[in-house]
PDB file of C-alpha atoms in Angstrom:
ATOM      1  CA  UNK A   1       0.000   0.000   0.000  1.00  0.00           C
ATOM      2  CA  UNK A   2       1.460   3.402  -0.932  1.00  0.00           C
ATOM      3  CA  UNK A   3       2.011   5.991   1.797  1.00  0.00           C
ATOM      4  CA  UNK A   4      -0.174   9.069   1.424  1.00  0.00           C
ATOM      5  CA  UNK A   5       0.990  11.574   4.008  1.00  0.00           C
ATOM      6  CA  UNK A   6      -1.557  14.050   5.384  1.00  0.00           C
ATOM      7  CA  UNK A   7       0.109  17.076   6.922  1.00  0.00           C
ATOM      8  CA  UNK A   8      -1.665  19.511   9.245  1.00  0.00           C
ATOM      9  CA  UNK A   9      -0.013  22.933   9.466  1.00  0.00           C
ATOM     10  CA  UNK A  10      -0.969  25.942  11.522  1.00  0.00           C
ATOM     11  CA  UNK A  11      -0.345  28.730   9.049  1.00  0.00           C
ATOM     12  CA  UNK A  12      -0.171  29.404   5.315  1.00  0.00           C
ATOM     13  CA  UNK A  13       3.534  30.285   5.611  1.00  0.00           C
ATOM     14  CA  UNK A  14       4.208  26.734   6.829  1.00  0.00           C
ATOM     15  CA  UNK A  15       2.450  25.307   3.762  1.00  0.00           C
ATOM     16  CA  UNK A  16       4.911  27.177   1.554  1.00  0.00           C
ATOM     17  CA  UNK A  17       7.791  25.370   3.275  1.00  0.00           C
ATOM     18  CA  UNK A  18       6.204  22.004   2.494  1.00  0.00           C
ATOM     19  CA  UNK A  19       5.160  22.669  -1.087  1.00  0.00           C
ATOM     20  CA  UNK A  20       8.805  22.910  -2.072  1.00  0.00           C
ATOM     21  CA  UNK A  21       9.212  19.258  -1.082  1.00  0.00           C
ATOM     22  CA  UNK A  22       5.829  17.865  -2.249  1.00  0.00           C
ATOM     23  CA  UNK A  23       5.627  15.475   0.715  1.00  0.00           C
ATOM     24  CA  UNK A  24       1.874  14.961   0.788  1.00  0.00           C
ATOM     25  CA  UNK A  25      -1.542  16.549   1.156  1.00  0.00           C
ATOM     26  CA  UNK A  26      -1.759  19.584   3.434  1.00  0.00           C
ATOM     27  CA  UNK A  27      -4.523  21.227   5.428  1.00  0.00           C
ATOM     28  CA  UNK A  28      -4.307  24.456   7.435  1.00  0.00           C
ATOM     29  CA  UNK A  29      -5.561  24.566  11.029  1.00  0.00           C
ATOM     30  CA  UNK A  30      -5.335  28.287  11.721  1.00  0.00           C
ATOM     31  CA  UNK A  31      -3.107  27.436  14.719  1.00  0.00           C
ATOM     32  CA  UNK A  32      -5.940  26.151  16.905  1.00  0.00           C
ATOM     33  CA  UNK A  33      -6.749  22.710  18.276  1.00  0.00           C
ATOM     34  CA  UNK A  34     -10.271  22.889  16.824  1.00  0.00           C
ATOM     35  CA  UNK A  35      -8.863  23.845  13.440  1.00  0.00           C
ATOM     36  CA  UNK A  36      -6.305  21.030  13.648  1.00  0.00           C
ATOM     37  CA  UNK A  37      -9.052  18.498  14.395  1.00  0.00           C
ATOM     38  CA  UNK A  38     -11.042  19.767  11.400  1.00  0.00           C
ATOM     39  CA  UNK A  39      -7.979  19.750   9.122  1.00  0.00           C
ATOM     40  CA  UNK A  40      -7.004  16.224  10.194  1.00  0.00           C
ATOM     41  CA  UNK A  41     -10.561  15.022   9.578  1.00  0.00           C
ATOM     42  CA  UNK A  42     -10.483  16.496   6.061  1.00  0.00           C
ATOM     43  CA  UNK A  43      -7.221  14.689   5.341  1.00  0.00           C
ATOM     44  CA  UNK A  44      -8.572  11.374   6.657  1.00  0.00           C
ATOM     45  CA  UNK A  45     -11.643  11.800   4.433  1.00  0.00           C
ATOM     46  CA  UNK A  46      -9.293  12.467   1.485  1.00  0.00           C
ATOM     47  CA  UNK A  47      -7.720   9.046   2.042  1.00  0.00           C
ATOM     48  CA  UNK A  48      -4.359   9.704   3.689  1.00  0.00           C
ATOM     49  CA  UNK A  49      -2.573   6.746   5.272  1.00  0.00           C
ATOM     50  CA  UNK A  50      -0.491   8.715   7.810  1.00  0.00           C
ATOM     51  CA  UNK A  51      -1.014  12.006   9.682  1.00  0.00           C
ATOM     52  CA  UNK A  52       1.730  14.498  10.510  1.00  0.00           C
ATOM     53  CA  UNK A  53       1.621  17.757  12.426  1.00  0.00           C
ATOM     54  CA  UNK A  54       4.141  20.194  10.939  1.00  0.00           C
ATOM     55  CA  UNK A  55       5.025  23.731  11.881  1.00  0.00           C
ATOM     56  CA  UNK A  56       6.949  26.099  14.038  1.00  0.00           C
ATOM     57  CA  UNK A  57       6.942  25.196  17.720  1.00  0.00           C
ATOM     58  CA  UNK A  58       7.677  27.265  20.808  1.00  0.00           C
ATOM     59  CA  UNK A  59      10.885  26.096  22.429  1.00  0.00           C
ATOM     60  CA  UNK A  60      10.734  25.187  26.105  1.00  0.00           C
ATOM     61  CA  UNK A  61      14.203  23.691  26.465  1.00  0.00           C
ATOM     62  CA  UNK A  62      16.698  26.588  26.542  1.00  0.00           C
ATOM     63  CA  UNK A  63      19.444  24.345  25.113  1.00  0.00           C
ATOM     64  CA  UNK A  64      17.387  23.596  21.984  1.00  0.00           C
ATOM     65  CA  UNK A  65      18.700  25.755  19.155  1.00  0.00           C
ATOM     66  CA  UNK A  66      16.252  27.762  17.045  1.00  0.00           C
ATOM     67  CA  UNK A  67      15.337  26.032  13.797  1.00  0.00           C
ATOM     68  CA  UNK A  68      16.092  22.528  15.122  1.00  0.00           C
ATOM     69  CA  UNK A  69      13.961  19.782  13.617  1.00  0.00           C
ATOM     70  CA  UNK A  70      11.754  18.173  16.267  1.00  0.00           C
ATOM     71  CA  UNK A  71      10.642  14.569  15.841  1.00  0.00           C
ATOM     72  CA  UNK A  72       9.089  13.892  19.228  1.00  0.00           C
ATOM     73  CA  UNK A  73       8.571  10.329  20.402  1.00  0.00           C
ATOM     74  CA  UNK A  74       5.337  11.479  22.022  1.00  0.00           C
ATOM     75  CA  UNK A  75       2.942  14.395  22.319  1.00  0.00           C
ATOM     76  CA  UNK A  76       1.770  15.274  25.817  1.00  0.00           C
ATOM     77  CA  UNK A  77      -1.788  16.581  26.065  1.00  0.00           C
ATOM     78  CA  UNK A  78      -2.848  17.005  29.674  1.00  0.00           C
ATOM     79  CA  UNK A  79      -2.639  13.555  31.289  1.00  0.00           C
ATOM     80  CA  UNK A  80      -2.647  11.849  27.870  1.00  0.00           C
ATOM     81  CA  UNK A  81       0.495  10.810  26.050  1.00  0.00           C
ATOM     82  CA  UNK A  82       0.221  10.170  22.321  1.00  0.00           C
ATOM     83  CA  UNK A  83       3.098   8.070  20.957  1.00  0.00           C
ATOM     84  CA  UNK A  84       4.358   8.940  17.511  1.00  0.00           C
ATOM     85  CA  UNK A  85       5.131   6.385  14.822  1.00  0.00           C
ATOM     86  CA  UNK A  86       8.833   5.398  14.905  1.00  0.00           C
ATOM     87  CA  UNK A  87       8.857   4.432  11.217  1.00  0.00           C
ATOM     88  CA  UNK A  88       7.514   7.846  10.208  1.00  0.00           C
ATOM     89  CA  UNK A  89      10.035   9.591  12.484  1.00  0.00           C
ATOM     90  CA  UNK A  90      12.831   7.546  10.897  1.00  0.00           C
ATOM     91  CA  UNK A  91      11.650   8.422   7.407  1.00  0.00           C
ATOM     92  CA  UNK A  92      11.645  12.131   8.278  1.00  0.00           C
ATOM     93  CA  UNK A  93      15.278  12.085   9.414  1.00  0.00           C
ATOM     94  CA  UNK A  94      17.286  13.153  12.404  1.00  0.00           C
ATOM     95  CA  UNK A  95      15.741  15.502  14.935  1.00  0.00           C
ATOM     96  CA  UNK A  96      15.306  16.191  18.626  1.00  0.00           C
ATOM     97  CA  UNK A  97      13.166  13.409  20.067  1.00  0.00           C
ATOM     98  CA  UNK A  98      12.068  14.812  23.436  1.00  0.00           C
ATOM     99  CA  UNK A  99       8.355  15.068  24.188  1.00  0.00           C
ATOM    100  CA  UNK A 100       6.245  17.852  22.660  1.00  0.00           C
ATOM    101  CA  UNK A 101       3.590  19.585  24.766  1.00  0.00           C
ATOM    102  CA  UNK A 102       0.192  20.414  23.262  1.00  0.00           C
ATOM    103  CA  UNK A 103      -1.258  23.766  24.345  1.00  0.00           C
ATOM    104  CA  UNK A 104      -4.689  25.158  23.563  1.00  0.00           C
ATOM    105  CA  UNK A 105      -3.337  28.691  23.799  1.00  0.00           C
ATOM    106  CA  UNK A 106      -0.353  30.733  22.702  1.00  0.00           C
ATOM    107  CA  UNK A 107       2.488  30.710  25.222  1.00  0.00           C
ATOM    108  CA  UNK A 108       5.012  33.491  24.656  1.00  0.00           C
ATOM    109  CA  UNK A 109       6.279  34.617  28.073  1.00  0.00           C
ATOM    110  CA  UNK A 110       9.711  33.202  28.927  1.00  0.00           C
ATOM    111  CA  UNK A 111       8.747  32.628  32.569  1.00  0.00           C
ATOM    112  CA  UNK A 112       5.670  30.629  31.565  1.00  0.00           C
ATOM    113  CA  UNK A 113       7.716  28.581  29.096  1.00  0.00           C
ATOM    114  CA  UNK A 114      10.251  27.808  31.834  1.00  0.00           C
ATOM    115  CA  UNK A 115       7.464  26.740  34.199  1.00  0.00           C
ATOM    116  CA  UNK A 116       5.949  24.467  31.531  1.00  0.00           C
ATOM    117  CA  UNK A 117       9.364  22.925  30.888  1.00  0.00           C
ATOM    118  CA  UNK A 118       9.769  22.146  34.598  1.00  0.00           C
ATOM    119  CA  UNK A 119       6.247  20.770  35.044  1.00  0.00           C
ATOM    120  CA  UNK A 120       6.012  18.741  31.813  1.00  0.00           C
ATOM    121  CA  UNK A 121       9.570  17.782  30.911  1.00  0.00           C
ATOM    122  CA  UNK A 122       8.740  18.690  27.300  1.00  0.00           C
ATOM    123  CA  UNK A 123      11.256  20.342  24.998  1.00  0.00           C
ATOM    124  CA  UNK A 124       8.756  22.411  22.971  1.00  0.00           C
ATOM    125  CA  UNK A 125       5.045  23.071  22.550  1.00  0.00           C
ATOM    126  CA  UNK A 126       2.553  23.690  19.794  1.00  0.00           C
ATOM    127  CA  UNK A 127      -1.171  24.188  19.390  1.00  0.00           C
ATOM    128  CA  UNK A 128      -2.036  21.457  16.872  1.00  0.00           C
ATOM    129  CA  UNK A 129      -0.261  18.174  17.594  1.00  0.00           C
ATOM    130  CA  UNK A 130      -2.581  16.927  20.341  1.00  0.00           C
ATOM    131  CA  UNK A 131      -5.625  17.276  18.093  1.00  0.00           C
ATOM    132  CA  UNK A 132      -3.837  15.637  15.158  1.00  0.00           C
ATOM    133  CA  UNK A 133      -2.724  12.753  17.394  1.00  0.00           C
ATOM    134  CA  UNK A 134      -6.331  12.226  18.576  1.00  0.00           C
ATOM    135  CA  UNK A 135      -7.597  12.248  14.980  1.00  0.00           C
ATOM    136  CA  UNK A 136      -4.935   9.748  13.912  1.00  0.00           C
ATOM    137  CA  UNK A 137      -5.826   7.417  16.786  1.00  0.00           C
ATOM    138  CA  UNK A 138      -9.544   7.654  16.014  1.00  0.00           C
ATOM    139  CA  UNK A 139      -8.871   6.785  12.356  1.00  0.00           C
ATOM    140  CA  UNK A 140      -6.351   4.054  13.181  1.00  0.00           C
ATOM    141  CA  UNK A 141      -3.562   5.867  11.313  1.00  0.00           C
ATOM    142  CA  UNK A 142       0.115   6.260  12.190  1.00  0.00           C
ATOM    143  CA  UNK A 143       0.949   9.714  13.582  1.00  0.00           C
TER     144      UNK A 143
END
């Protein structure tokens, strides 16, 4: 069975990064969990075989350099932990593998980021990955 990658992005600017590589079908979430759930659902309906959340994340780990590729082994959403597909991570390449925190709101203040790092152990956060992980699980697709 061929791999048809469905990629949820937060913003139009992130789509432009992906179109250069032609990696799969994309849908824009508008950088919200509700939008990510809708976008993932559209991609599942379109027949994708794998779901990916792609975009710019807020760094929580101060040792993580800006622009570093993140390929987290799991996404933390409240008390839930969503494992990511090791085969898909391997296909995407080499990146930081620490956990990614899902947030339903924008977190910009350095002090709040530091507190989230201490309380969660996550290296970065975004506003879409938790919803995409839930959609992938509901559809039985690798994430």
